[in-house]
Structure formats: C-alpha cells, structure tokens
mmCIF file of C-alpha atoms and ligand atoms in Angstrom:
data_model
loop_
_atom_site.group_PDB
_atom_site.id
_atom_site.type_symbol
_atom_site.label_atom_id
_atom_site.label_comp_id
_atom_site.label_asym_id
_atom_site.label_seq_id
_atom_site.Cartn_x
_atom_site.Cartn_y
_atom_site.Cartn_z
ATOM 1 C CA MET M 1 -4.115 13.590 8.486
ATOM 2 C CA SER M 2 -7.046 13.530 6.557
ATOM 3 C CA GLU M 3 -10.278 14.870 7.922
ATOM 4 C CA ALA M 4 -12.385 12.028 6.959
ATOM 5 C CA SER M 5 -15.745 11.204 7.906
ATOM 6 C CA PRO M 6 -16.705 7.526 8.886
ATOM 7 C CA SER M 7 -18.626 6.425 5.784
ATOM 8 C CA LYS M 8 -15.230 7.023 3.353
ATOM 9 C CA GLY M 9 -13.681 3.988 3.447
ATOM 10 C CA GLU M 10 -12.344 3.584 7.110
ATOM 11 C CA GLY M 11 -8.405 2.476 6.661
ATOM 12 C CA VAL M 12 -7.849 2.603 3.337
ATOM 13 C CA LYS M 13 -5.731 5.312 2.017
ATOM 14 C CA ARG M 14 -5.946 6.140 -1.682
ATOM 15 C CA SER M 15 -3.588 7.791 -3.371
ATOM 16 C CA LEU M 16 -4.341 9.450 -6.908
ATOM 17 C CA SER M 17 -3.261 11.719 -9.419
ATOM 18 C CA GLY M 18 -3.894 12.624 -13.455
ATOM 19 C CA ILE M 19 -1.874 13.831 -16.033
ATOM 20 C CA LYS M 20 -2.516 15.033 -19.298
ATOM 21 C CA SER M 21 -2.049 13.492 -22.571
ATOM 22 C CA THR M 22 -1.027 16.144 -24.502
ATOM 23 C CA GLY M 23 2.301 14.710 -25.574
ATOM 24 C CA ALA M 24 5.349 12.220 -24.507
ATOM 25 C CA PRO M 25 5.886 12.073 -21.064
ATOM 26 C CA HIS M 26 9.082 14.612 -19.799
ATOM 27 C CA LEU M 27 11.618 14.311 -16.800
ATOM 28 C CA GLY M 28 9.818 16.670 -15.175
ATOM 29 C CA ASN M 29 6.860 15.196 -15.339
ATOM 30 C CA TYR M 30 8.872 11.737 -14.255
ATOM 31 C CA LEU M 31 10.563 13.195 -11.351
ATOM 32 C CA GLY M 32 7.706 15.820 -10.306
ATOM 33 C CA MET M 33 5.044 13.678 -10.652
ATOM 34 C CA ILE M 34 5.243 9.772 -12.359
ATOM 35 C CA ARG M 35 8.123 9.025 -10.211
ATOM 36 C CA PRO M 36 6.750 9.431 -6.601
ATOM 37 C CA ALA M 37 3.402 8.525 -7.364
ATOM 38 C CA ILE M 38 4.138 5.414 -8.815
ATOM 39 C CA ASP M 39 6.318 4.963 -5.073
ATOM 40 C CA LEU M 40 2.958 5.957 -2.906
ATOM 41 C CA GLN M 41 0.820 2.226 -4.945
ATOM 42 C CA GLU M 42 2.767 0.183 -2.104
ATOM 43 C CA GLN M 43 1.277 1.805 0.676
ATOM 44 C CA TYR M 44 -1.918 3.511 -0.710
ATOM 45 C CA GLU M 45 -4.902 1.790 -2.908
ATOM 46 C CA ALA M 46 -3.598 4.092 -5.508
ATOM 47 C CA TYR M 47 -5.628 5.987 -8.692
ATOM 48 C CA TYR M 48 -3.669 7.599 -11.918
ATOM 49 C CA PHE M 49 -5.257 8.252 -14.944
ATOM 50 C CA VAL M 50 -4.526 10.084 -17.823
ATOM 51 C CA ALA M 51 -6.653 13.145 -17.813
ATOM 52 C CA ASP M 52 -8.074 13.098 -20.927
ATOM 53 C CA TYR M 53 -10.925 15.790 -20.563
ATOM 54 C CA HIS M 54 -8.350 18.350 -19.442
ATOM 55 C CA ALA M 55 -6.226 17.598 -22.551
ATOM 56 C CA LEU M 56 -8.927 18.713 -24.375
ATOM 57 C CA THR M 57 -9.004 22.133 -23.738
ATOM 58 C CA THR M 58 -6.024 22.399 -25.690
ATOM 59 C CA VAL M 59 -5.144 19.477 -27.636
ATOM 60 C CA HIS M 60 -8.425 19.821 -30.483
ATOM 61 C CA ASP M 61 -6.993 16.452 -32.402
ATOM 62 C CA ALA M 62 -8.072 13.421 -31.892
ATOM 63 C CA ALA M 63 -4.765 11.305 -33.389
ATOM 64 C CA LYS M 64 -2.475 13.532 -31.057
ATOM 65 C CA MET M 65 -4.986 13.132 -27.818
ATOM 66 C CA ARG M 66 -4.813 8.871 -28.409
ATOM 67 C CA GLN M 67 -1.796 8.731 -29.397
ATOM 68 C CA SER M 68 -0.343 10.903 -26.501
ATOM 69 C CA THR M 69 -2.961 8.967 -24.573
ATOM 70 C CA TYR M 70 -0.409 5.351 -25.357
ATOM 71 C CA ASP M 71 2.567 7.325 -24.566
ATOM 72 C CA VAL M 72 1.592 7.969 -21.004
ATOM 73 C CA THR M 73 -0.029 4.731 -20.362
ATOM 74 C CA SER M 74 3.054 2.975 -21.512
ATOM 75 C CA THR M 75 5.192 5.753 -19.593
ATOM 76 C CA PHE M 76 3.606 4.725 -16.245
ATOM 77 C CA LEU M 77 4.010 0.514 -17.125
ATOM 78 C CA ALA M 78 7.738 0.548 -18.341
ATOM 79 C CA PHE M 79 8.434 2.758 -14.831
ATOM 80 C CA GLY M 80 7.125 0.568 -12.703
ATOM 81 C CA LEU M 81 3.355 1.103 -12.297
ATOM 82 C CA ASP M 82 1.528 -2.456 -11.015
ATOM 83 C CA PRO M 83 -1.739 -2.608 -13.014
ATOM 84 C CA GLU M 84 -2.872 -5.848 -10.489
ATOM 85 C CA ARG M 85 -2.309 -3.434 -7.753
ATOM 86 C CA ALA M 86 -3.043 0.383 -8.941
ATOM 87 C CA ALA M 87 -6.360 1.380 -11.507
ATOM 88 C CA PHE M 88 -4.629 2.993 -14.158
ATOM 89 C CA PHE M 89 -7.808 4.819 -16.408
ATOM 90 C CA ARG M 90 -8.708 7.486 -19.090
ATOM 91 C CA GLN M 91 -10.195 10.183 -17.021
ATOM 92 C CA SER M 92 -12.815 10.136 -20.059
ATOM 93 C CA ASP M 93 -14.029 6.409 -18.596
ATOM 94 C CA VAL M 94 -15.033 7.711 -16.319
ATOM 95 C CA PRO M 95 -17.888 10.374 -17.017
ATOM 96 C CA GLU M 96 -19.244 10.081 -13.751
ATOM 97 C CA VAL M 97 -16.480 12.553 -13.111
ATOM 98 C CA THR M 98 -18.359 15.580 -15.032
ATOM 99 C CA GLU M 99 -21.574 15.303 -13.113
ATOM 100 C CA LEU M 100 -19.590 15.764 -10.139
ATOM 101 C CA ALA M 101 -17.716 18.679 -11.692
ATOM 102 C CA TRP M 102 -21.610 20.745 -12.541
ATOM 103 C CA MET M 103 -22.525 20.215 -8.352
ATOM 104 C CA LEU M 104 -18.776 21.754 -7.537
ATOM 105 C CA SER M 105 -20.047 24.566 -10.257
ATOM 106 C CA CYS M 106 -22.853 25.352 -8.657
ATOM 107 C CA MET M 107 -20.891 25.877 -5.262
ATOM 108 C CA THR M 108 -17.861 28.019 -6.355
ATOM 109 C CA SER M 109 -17.427 31.191 -7.189
ATOM 110 C CA MET M 110 -16.364 32.570 -10.317
ATOM 111 C CA GLY M 111 -14.107 35.001 -7.909
ATOM 112 C CA LEU M 112 -12.196 31.733 -6.840
ATOM 113 C CA LEU M 113 -11.020 30.367 -10.936
ATOM 114 C CA GLU M 114 -10.332 33.862 -11.856
ATOM 115 C CA ARG M 115 -7.637 33.546 -9.395
ATOM 116 C CA ALA M 116 -6.654 30.334 -11.419
ATOM 117 C CA HIS M 117 -2.697 30.190 -12.406
ATOM 118 C CA ALA M 118 -3.525 29.269 -15.823
ATOM 119 C CA TYR M 119 -6.703 32.125 -16.269
ATOM 120 C CA LYS M 120 -4.600 34.739 -15.271
ATOM 121 C CA ALA M 121 -1.856 34.131 -16.946
ATOM 122 C CA ALA M 122 -4.868 34.610 -20.191
ATOM 123 C CA LYS M 123 -5.723 37.281 -18.706
ATOM 124 C CA ASP M 124 -2.506 39.371 -18.631
ATOM 125 C CA ARG M 125 -1.603 38.910 -21.919
ATOM 126 C CA GLY M 126 -5.064 40.165 -22.453
ATOM 127 C CA GLU M 127 -6.881 37.062 -23.751
ATOM 128 C CA GLY M 128 -9.190 36.511 -20.901
ATOM 129 C CA GLY M 129 -12.260 37.152 -23.102
ATOM 130 C CA SER M 130 -10.979 33.830 -25.920
ATOM 131 C CA VAL M 131 -9.957 31.025 -23.444
ATOM 132 C CA ASN M 132 -12.498 28.384 -24.067
ATOM 133 C CA HIS M 133 -14.862 27.805 -20.834
ATOM 134 C CA GLY M 134 -13.085 24.311 -20.064
ATOM 135 C CA LEU M 135 -9.891 26.191 -19.149
ATOM 136 C CA PHE M 136 -11.647 29.041 -16.990
ATOM 137 C CA ALA M 137 -13.736 25.778 -15.585
ATOM 138 C CA TYR M 138 -10.287 23.456 -15.621
ATOM 139 C CA PRO M 139 -9.645 23.214 -11.420
ATOM 140 C CA VAL M 140 -13.663 22.526 -10.816
ATOM 141 C CA LEU M 141 -13.252 19.250 -13.005
ATOM 142 C CA MET M 142 -10.054 18.666 -11.261
ATOM 143 C CA ALA M 143 -11.967 18.822 -8.347
ATOM 144 C CA ALA M 144 -14.229 16.231 -9.220
ATOM 145 C CA ASP M 145 -11.470 14.529 -10.313
ATOM 146 C CA ILE M 146 -9.792 13.950 -6.785
ATOM 147 C CA LEU M 147 -13.005 13.876 -4.434
ATOM 148 C CA ILE M 148 -15.091 11.623 -6.143
ATOM 149 C CA TYR M 149 -12.430 8.359 -5.464
ATOM 150 C CA ASP M 150 -12.404 10.021 -1.991
ATOM 151 C CA SER M 151 -8.856 11.038 -2.595
ATOM 152 C CA HIS M 152 -6.335 10.992 0.493
ATOM 153 C CA ILE M 153 -2.858 12.151 -0.773
ATOM 154 C CA VAL M 154 -2.418 13.737 -4.751
ATOM 155 C CA PRO M 155 1.153 13.376 -5.909
ATOM 156 C CA VAL M 156 1.742 16.348 -7.989
ATOM 157 C CA GLY M 157 4.870 18.920 -9.156
ATOM 158 C CA LYS M 158 4.780 21.851 -7.473
ATOM 159 C CA ASP M 159 2.346 23.908 -9.551
ATOM 160 C CA GLN M 160 -0.562 22.081 -9.177
ATOM 161 C CA ILE M 161 -1.050 22.801 -5.367
ATOM 162 C CA GLN M 162 -3.076 25.786 -5.875
ATOM 163 C CA HIS M 163 -5.394 23.003 -7.675
ATOM 164 C CA ILE M 164 -5.533 21.217 -5.129
ATOM 165 C CA GLU M 165 -6.037 24.377 -2.474
ATOM 166 C CA MET M 166 -9.384 25.030 -4.725
ATOM 167 C CA THR M 167 -10.047 21.172 -4.038
ATOM 168 C CA ARG M 168 -9.947 21.722 -0.001
ATOM 169 C CA ASP M 169 -11.663 25.236 -0.695
ATOM 170 C CA MET M 170 -14.819 23.314 -2.635
ATOM 171 C CA ALA M 171 -14.369 19.892 -0.612
ATOM 172 C CA GLN M 172 -15.175 21.891 2.723
ATOM 173 C CA ARG M 173 -17.592 24.350 1.215
ATOM 174 C CA PHE M 174 -20.189 21.024 0.159
ATOM 175 C CA ASN M 175 -19.464 19.347 3.554
ATOM 176 C CA HIS M 176 -20.130 22.486 5.021
ATOM 177 C CA ILE M 177 -23.752 23.352 3.143
ATOM 178 C CA PHE M 178 -24.546 19.563 2.845
ATOM 179 C CA GLY M 179 -22.972 17.895 5.536
ATOM 180 C CA GLU M 180 -20.061 15.173 5.631
ATOM 181 C CA THR M 181 -19.612 14.446 1.972
ATOM 182 C CA PHE M 182 -15.718 14.101 0.664
ATOM 183 C CA VAL M 183 -12.597 13.441 2.191
ATOM 184 C CA ILE M 184 -10.548 16.491 2.808
ATOM 185 C CA PRO M 185 -7.332 16.059 0.185
ATOM 186 C CA GLU M 186 -3.380 16.936 0.425
ATOM 187 C CA ALA M 187 -0.980 17.645 -1.623
ATOM 188 C CA SER M 188 1.964 15.046 -1.645
ATOM 189 C CA VAL M 189 4.763 17.308 -3.205
ATOM 190 C CA ARG M 190 8.486 16.053 -3.181
ATOM 191 C CA GLU M 191 11.141 18.841 -2.245
ATOM 192 C CA GLU M 192 13.645 18.092 -3.873
ATOM 193 C CA VAL M 193 12.051 17.754 -7.069
ATOM 194 C CA MET M 194 9.212 20.565 -6.828
ATOM 195 C CA VAL M 195 10.591 22.107 -10.296
ATOM 196 C CA ILE M 196 12.909 20.170 -12.557
ATOM 197 C CA PRO M 197 14.369 23.064 -15.014
ATOM 198 C CA GLY M 198 14.607 21.951 -18.484
ATOM 199 C CA LEU M 199 17.188 22.289 -21.896
ATOM 200 C CA ASP M 200 17.178 26.236 -21.142
ATOM 201 C CA GLY M 201 16.827 26.988 -17.257
ATOM 202 C CA ARG M 202 13.602 27.734 -17.258
ATOM 203 C CA LYS M 203 11.193 25.095 -15.350
ATOM 204 C CA MET M 204 10.814 22.138 -18.028
ATOM 205 C CA SER M 205 7.386 21.895 -19.685
ATOM 206 C CA LYS M 206 5.853 21.179 -22.809
ATOM 207 C CA SER M 207 4.878 24.519 -23.447
ATOM 208 C CA TYR M 208 8.197 25.939 -23.629
ATOM 209 C CA ASP M 209 9.758 23.109 -25.883
ATOM 210 C CA ASN M 210 12.562 22.696 -23.536
ATOM 211 C CA THR M 211 11.576 18.842 -22.329
ATOM 212 C CA ILE M 212 13.984 15.826 -22.340
ATOM 213 C CA THR M 213 11.668 13.407 -22.852
ATOM 214 C CA PRO M 214 13.688 10.267 -20.709
ATOM 215 C CA LEU M 215 12.408 6.908 -23.129
ATOM 216 C CA VAL M 216 13.637 7.025 -26.192
ATOM 217 C CA SER M 217 16.658 5.485 -27.754
ATOM 218 C CA LYS M 218 20.261 5.714 -26.600
ATOM 219 C CA LYS M 219 21.603 7.943 -29.352
ATOM 220 C CA LYS M 220 18.228 10.501 -28.788
ATOM 221 C CA LEU M 221 18.646 10.938 -25.478
ATOM 222 C CA LYS M 222 22.561 12.018 -25.536
ATOM 223 C CA LYS M 223 21.039 14.370 -28.149
ATOM 224 C CA GLN M 224 18.778 15.998 -25.624
ATOM 225 C CA LEU M 225 21.297 16.455 -23.537
ATOM 226 C CA MET M 226 23.991 17.764 -25.351
ATOM 227 C CA GLN M 227 21.645 20.930 -26.176
ATOM 228 C CA ILE M 228 21.076 21.819 -22.390
ATOM 229 C CA VAL M 229 21.718 25.523 -22.549
ATOM 230 C CA THR M 230 25.242 26.721 -20.749
ATOM 231 C CA ASP M 231 27.091 29.955 -20.106
ATOM 232 C CA SER M 232 30.421 30.683 -22.933
ATOM 233 C CA THR M 233 32.648 30.191 -19.830
ATOM 234 C CA PRO M 234 35.667 28.523 -21.819
ATOM 235 C CA LEU M 235 37.026 25.340 -20.952
ATOM 236 C CA GLU M 236 39.514 25.847 -19.149
ATOM 237 C CA ASP M 237 38.483 28.720 -16.845
ATOM 238 C CA PRO M 238 36.417 28.224 -12.947
ATOM 239 C CA LYS M 239 33.063 27.554 -13.163
ATOM 240 C CA ASP M 240 30.023 27.828 -10.795
ATOM 241 C CA PRO M 241 28.342 24.427 -10.147
ATOM 242 C CA ASP M 242 25.366 26.313 -8.511
ATOM 243 C CA THR M 243 23.922 28.531 -11.655
ATOM 244 C CA CYS M 244 24.523 25.089 -14.502
ATOM 245 C CA ASN M 245 21.198 23.537 -15.133
ATOM 246 C CA VAL M 246 23.815 20.910 -16.178
ATOM 247 C CA PHE M 247 24.703 20.458 -12.471
ATOM 248 C CA SER M 248 20.983 21.132 -11.474
ATOM 249 C CA LEU M 249 20.157 17.925 -13.370
ATOM 250 C CA TYR M 250 23.029 15.755 -12.684
ATOM 251 C CA LYS M 251 21.986 16.039 -8.793
ATOM 252 C CA LEU M 252 19.036 14.468 -9.532
ATOM 253 C CA PHE M 253 20.480 11.304 -10.536
ATOM 254 C CA SER M 254 23.552 10.922 -8.857
ATOM 255 C CA THR M 255 25.014 10.632 -5.450
ATOM 256 C CA GLU M 256 26.676 13.608 -2.725
ATOM 257 C CA GLU M 257 30.229 11.860 -3.285
ATOM 258 C CA GLU M 258 29.906 12.020 -6.876
ATOM 259 C CA GLN M 259 28.294 15.798 -7.076
ATOM 260 C CA ALA M 260 30.930 16.215 -4.503
ATOM 261 C CA GLU M 261 33.001 14.729 -7.086
ATOM 262 C CA MET M 262 32.126 17.163 -10.374
ATOM 263 C CA ALA M 263 31.590 20.416 -8.343
ATOM 264 C CA GLU M 264 35.651 20.634 -7.004
ATOM 265 C CA ARG M 265 35.766 19.931 -10.926
ATOM 266 C CA TYR M 266 33.510 22.632 -12.017
ATOM 267 C CA ARG M 267 35.852 25.105 -9.667
ATOM 268 C CA ALA M 268 39.140 23.300 -10.495
ATOM 269 C CA GLY M 269 38.810 24.913 -13.824
ATOM 270 C CA GLY M 270 39.861 22.636 -16.892
ATOM 271 C CA TYR M 271 36.811 20.750 -17.258
ATOM 272 C CA GLY M 272 33.988 21.804 -19.971
ATOM 273 C CA TYR M 273 30.449 21.954 -19.818
ATOM 274 C CA GLY M 274 30.482 19.542 -22.932
ATOM 275 C CA HIS M 275 32.524 16.759 -20.235
ATOM 276 C CA ALA M 276 29.811 17.563 -17.857
ATOM 277 C CA LYS M 277 26.950 16.452 -20.015
ATOM 278 C CA LEU M 278 28.649 13.326 -21.183
ATOM 279 C CA ALA M 279 28.664 12.565 -16.945
ATOM 280 C CA LEU M 280 25.382 13.234 -16.761
ATOM 281 C CA PHE M 281 23.744 11.182 -20.001
ATOM 282 C CA GLU M 282 25.943 8.573 -18.473
ATOM 283 C CA LYS M 283 24.146 8.684 -15.049
ATOM 284 C CA VAL M 284 20.792 9.399 -16.914
ATOM 285 C CA ASN M 285 20.873 6.093 -19.073
ATOM 286 C CA GLU M 286 21.534 4.033 -16.513
ATOM 287 C CA HIS M 287 18.763 4.791 -14.507
ATOM 288 C CA VAL M 288 16.856 4.434 -17.379
ATOM 289 C CA GLU M 289 18.033 1.695 -19.300
ATOM 290 C CA PRO M 290 15.794 -0.842 -17.915
ATOM 291 C CA PHE M 291 12.324 1.240 -18.172
ATOM 292 C CA ARG M 292 13.305 1.976 -21.499
ATOM 293 C CA GLU M 293 13.171 -1.863 -22.612
ATOM 294 C CA ARG M 294 10.437 -2.282 -21.352
ATOM 295 C CA TYR M 295 8.507 0.875 -22.663
ATOM 296 C CA MET M 296 9.837 -0.327 -26.359
ATOM 297 C CA GLU M 297 8.669 -4.133 -25.094
ATOM 298 C CA ILE M 298 5.070 -2.551 -24.676
ATOM 299 C CA SER M 299 4.387 1.333 -26.433
ATOM 300 C CA GLY M 300 2.897 -0.524 -29.749
ATOM 301 C CA ASP M 301 1.169 -2.861 -28.145
ATOM 302 C CA HIS M 302 -2.128 -0.951 -28.542
ATOM 303 C CA ASP M 303 -4.133 -4.132 -27.175
ATOM 304 C CA TYR M 304 -2.762 -4.647 -23.932
ATOM 305 C CA LEU M 305 -2.481 -0.651 -23.290
ATOM 306 C CA GLU M 306 -5.933 -0.777 -23.865
ATOM 307 C CA GLU M 307 -6.845 -3.824 -21.805
ATOM 308 C CA VAL M 308 -5.441 -1.948 -18.716
ATOM 309 C CA LEU M 309 -7.294 0.766 -18.869
ATOM 310 C CA ARG M 310 -9.988 -1.017 -19.383
ATOM 311 C CA GLU M 311 -9.347 -3.085 -16.561
ATOM 312 C CA GLY M 312 -8.477 0.503 -14.195
ATOM 313 C CA ALA M 313 -11.668 2.162 -15.728
ATOM 314 C CA ARG M 314 -13.467 -0.587 -14.642
ATOM 315 C CA LYS M 315 -12.403 -0.384 -10.867
ATOM 316 C CA ALA M 316 -12.178 3.261 -11.155
ATOM 317 C CA ARG M 317 -15.914 3.406 -11.557
ATOM 318 C CA ALA M 318 -17.256 1.381 -9.232
ATOM 319 C CA LYS M 319 -15.244 4.341 -6.772
ATOM 320 C CA ALA M 320 -16.255 7.041 -8.521
ATOM 321 C CA ARG M 321 -19.872 6.087 -8.354
ATOM 322 C CA GLU M 322 -20.471 4.837 -4.663
ATOM 323 C CA VAL M 323 -18.880 8.709 -4.202
ATOM 324 C CA LEU M 324 -21.614 10.309 -6.651
ATOM 325 C CA GLY M 325 -24.189 8.640 -4.986
ATOM 326 C CA ARG M 326 -23.405 10.293 -1.797
ATOM 327 C CA ALA M 327 -22.757 13.214 -2.852
ATOM 328 C CA ARG M 328 -26.490 13.151 -4.737
ATOM 329 C CA GLU M 329 -28.027 12.456 -2.389
ATOM 330 C CA ALA M 330 -26.150 14.388 0.120
ATOM 331 C CA CYS M 331 -27.774 17.805 -1.729
ATOM 332 C CA GLY M 332 -31.273 16.310 -2.570
ATOM 333 C CA PHE M 333 -31.323 14.587 -5.632
ATOM 334 C CA HIS M 334 -31.672 10.412 -5.988
ATOM 335 C CA PRO M 335 -28.324 8.333 -5.288
ATOM 336 C CA SER M 336 -28.173 6.986 -8.689
ATOM 337 C CA PRO M 337 -30.478 8.445 -11.900
ATOM 338 C CA VAL M 338 -33.363 6.511 -12.321
ATOM 339 C CA VAL M 339 -33.859 5.149 -15.495
HETATM 340 P P1 ADP F 1 3.654 20.361 -18.776
HETATM 341 O O1 ADP F 1 3.936 21.790 -18.188
HETATM 342 O O2 ADP F 1 5.116 20.228 -18.891
HETATM 343 O O3 ADP F 1 2.395 20.776 -19.537
HETATM 344 P P2 ADP F 1 1.508 18.998 -16.869
HETATM 345 O O4 ADP F 1 1.261 20.067 -16.644
HETATM 346 O O5 ADP F 1 0.921 18.229 -17.918
HETATM 347 O O6 ADP F 1 3.017 19.267 -17.390
HETATM 348 O O7 ADP F 1 2.353 18.222 -15.699
HETATM 349 C C1 ADP F 1 2.252 16.873 -14.972
HETATM 350 C C2 ADP F 1 2.933 16.253 -14.081
HETATM 351 O O8 ADP F 1 3.650 16.884 -13.831
HETATM 352 C C3 ADP F 1 1.960 17.495 -12.768
HETATM 353 O O9 ADP F 1 1.629 17.302 -11.857
HETATM 354 C C4 ADP F 1 3.661 18.808 -12.794
HETATM 355 O O10 ADP F 1 3.283 19.309 -11.532
HETATM 356 C C5 ADP F 1 4.717 17.163 -12.591
HETATM 357 N N1 ADP F 1 5.694 18.372 -13.253
HETATM 358 C C6 ADP F 1 5.775 18.943 -14.596
HETATM 359 N N2 ADP F 1 6.645 19.821 -15.062
HETATM 360 C C7 ADP F 1 7.241 19.596 -13.994
HETATM 361 C C8 ADP F 1 8.940 20.166 -13.708
HETATM 362 N N3 ADP F 1 9.012 20.682 -14.123
HETATM 363 N N4 ADP F 1 9.034 19.962 -12.427
HETATM 364 C C9 ADP F 1 7.935 19.289 -11.143
HETATM 365 N N5 ADP F 1 7.370 18.693 -11.757
HETATM 366 C C10 ADP F 1 6.629 18.800 -13.407
HETATM 367 N N1 LIG F 2 -3.655 19.884 -13.978
HETATM 368 C C1 LIG F 2 -3.061 17.880 -13.803
HETATM 369 C C2 LIG F 2 -1.583 18.702 -14.470
HETATM 370 O O1 LIG F 2 -1.895 19.966 -15.100
HETATM 371 C C3 LIG F 2 -3.203 17.506 -14.184
HETATM 372 C C4 LIG F 2 -4.853 16.508 -13.556
HETATM 373 C C5 LIG F 2 -5.844 16.523 -14.082
HETATM 374 C C6 LIG F 2 -4.732 15.966 -12.240
HETATM 375 N N2 LIG F 2 -6.522 16.013 -12.954
HETATM 376 C C7 LIG F 2 -6.194 16.046 -11.688
HETATM 377 C C8 LIG F 2 -3.358 16.080 -11.493
HETATM 378 C C9 LIG F 2 -6.391 15.168 -10.296
HETATM 379 C C10 LIG F 2 -3.503 15.714 -10.026
HETATM 380 C C11 LIG F 2 -5.548 15.704 -9.956
HETATM 381 O O2 LIG F 2 -1.047 18.092 -14.057
#
C-alpha cells in the first residue's frame, strides 16, 4: 500500500523502473528486472526507461551509449513490452528529472550518500576522491526518476533495494518539510530471482564479465552456457546439485519434477557437467526462441526504436511536468518556469 495523498492520481497505480545503457542486457537483468517489469504492465500504468544519465557516470563513449540504448530498448520490446500500454523512453528525453534531482539534493545529507553501496565500495578501494560527482549523487537522481512519475512500485533486483530505501527517505523528508507532495514508493523484488549467478558463480554482472546474454543466436547461447564454471569432480562420481552453478540456473527454467530428476542424476554419478549444461541450454533456448526472432527483426530498425522512444518520452514527460510543478510550488517556486 502506498502512502499517497489524494492529489496524486487516485486509483491508478504506477510501476516504474530503469536500466542503464552500459551494454546488452544479460540473463540477470532479464530475470531480476525485465521479466518482472514487463509482467507488471498488465495491472499497472508502466513507465520504464533507459537510464542513460546514470550510464554517463561510467560510459564516456557516444557510440556505445547509442548502441546500448538500442540494445536495451529492443530487448524490452522483444520480451513483450507493449509500447501501446507502457511508456518506454530514454531518461535523458525527460530533462525535468535533473531539476527534481537538484531539489532533492538540497535536502539530502552527504552522510546518507556516503553510505550508498557503490560509493562506499569505491571509497574502500581507496578511490573515494576520484569518483565523479555523478556517481556520488547517483541515488539522488534515481530518487528523482522514481518520484517524478508518482511511482507506487519499482521492480528491481536485490542490489537496488538500498536505493529505493533512500528514495523513500528523501520523499518522506520532502513531504515532512513542504507538505504531502510525493508518493512513497515500494521496491518489488522477486524472491526466486533476487541474485542470478553468473558464469563464475558470482552475481551475474556486466562489471564481472561473467554474463549470459539471452537474445543471441542459438550457437552463441550454447557457447556461453558451456563456459559455466564447475568443479573438477570426475564424470563417474556423484555430484552435489546444490553447490553447482549449472543446476542453480537450470532451476530457473524448469519444473519441479525436472529439477528433481536432474538432482537425482547428479547424486547418482555417471552424469557429467557437460550433460547438465546441454540440458540447461535446451531449456534456456526453448524459453528465448520466440523472443529471439522478434529481437532479430527489430534490433536493427532504429527508426522504429526511435519512434517507440519518442512516444514513450511524450507520455512520460507530461506526467513528469505535472509532478515537478507540484514540487516546485511546494517549495515556493513558480509551478512552471516563467518564459
Ligand atoms: P549490472 O550489474 O550488470 O551492471 P545493472 O546494474 O544494469 O546490471 O542492473 C539492471 C537491473 O537488473 C537492476 O534492477 C538489477 O537489480 C538487476 N540485476 C542485475 N544483475 C542481476 C542479477 N545477477 N540477478 C538479479 N537481478 C539483477
Ligand atoms: N540504478 C539502477 C541500476 O543500476 C538503474 C536505475 C536508474 C533505476 N534509475 C532508476 C532503477 C529508477 C529503478 C528506478 O540498475
């Protein structure tokens, strides 16, 4: 339940999420965020975007930024995002969000931001002084992203929960100082896909170079899955499914009976990791096949992708202006800038 006040679009509930344009989305992004977000478009008014302002904290290459934006957009569309129903847009096409970020910055302590995981990790590596200000202020822009659409729920993977907590803090503080202005959002995290393991068993992440990109050709998909790291137990020996990366991924794509069957084979011995990888490949491939076809059709059609992004930005911007006006007025500015 949101703690929204009546002026914020009663009845309609909004779902919002973003993903950075830092490369092609991987299986962790898909299971942790993209699939849940797309499923929510049925019951919620959905706002999903390519977080290119956030990507700019690390991507300083215009061609890569553009290409990744298209990769993310075509991935969402291929997996079933319906652009008629949901607004799908580029964060940087709604520059109002940076204005709201400034307003939130003025009521957010440095202490809060110093506790953010990404900054803390950089500081622990001794890089605290050299990270850019965008990275330090990352949670404030993310709060603005969420609050500017009166979002009720935010489908994300586990690593983003802290950011949503910070968003709630900022919204509550603003509401306390200036009166009810923002909807207080909730994170929506699916238990079974909280942290998808990568090829090496660590969390699948672009930064660890251990990703599986699902919408590649069948051949490439197979090649990636064959690279999953396993221990060196000989083929004939019994194996423990519960400590095996292949099995953890297999569980995400199979029924309980299929899982029980594979677990049995592991424990019986005479079943190699290569066999398990092939079984996993069959399952993942079966799952992505229909989406892959659509992906191949649209990923190179930049005119179509631009059209979707433009229409999404138009819808998103109208909502953003409404909420920004409310926030401007609350803190004593004119609701919209005087020209
Ligand atoms: P990366 O760690 O590869 O840079 P992002 O930070 O762009 O991924 O994540 C985009 C979305 O995907 C976020 O909601 C994040 O929580 C989710 N996500 C990323 N990696 C995983 C994972 N391994 N398991 C579950 N969700 C993930
Ligand atoms: N920080 C998110 C990530 O790294 C991306 C993001 C930016 C986001 N703004 C957002 C996610 C707003 C949810 C809501 O994955």
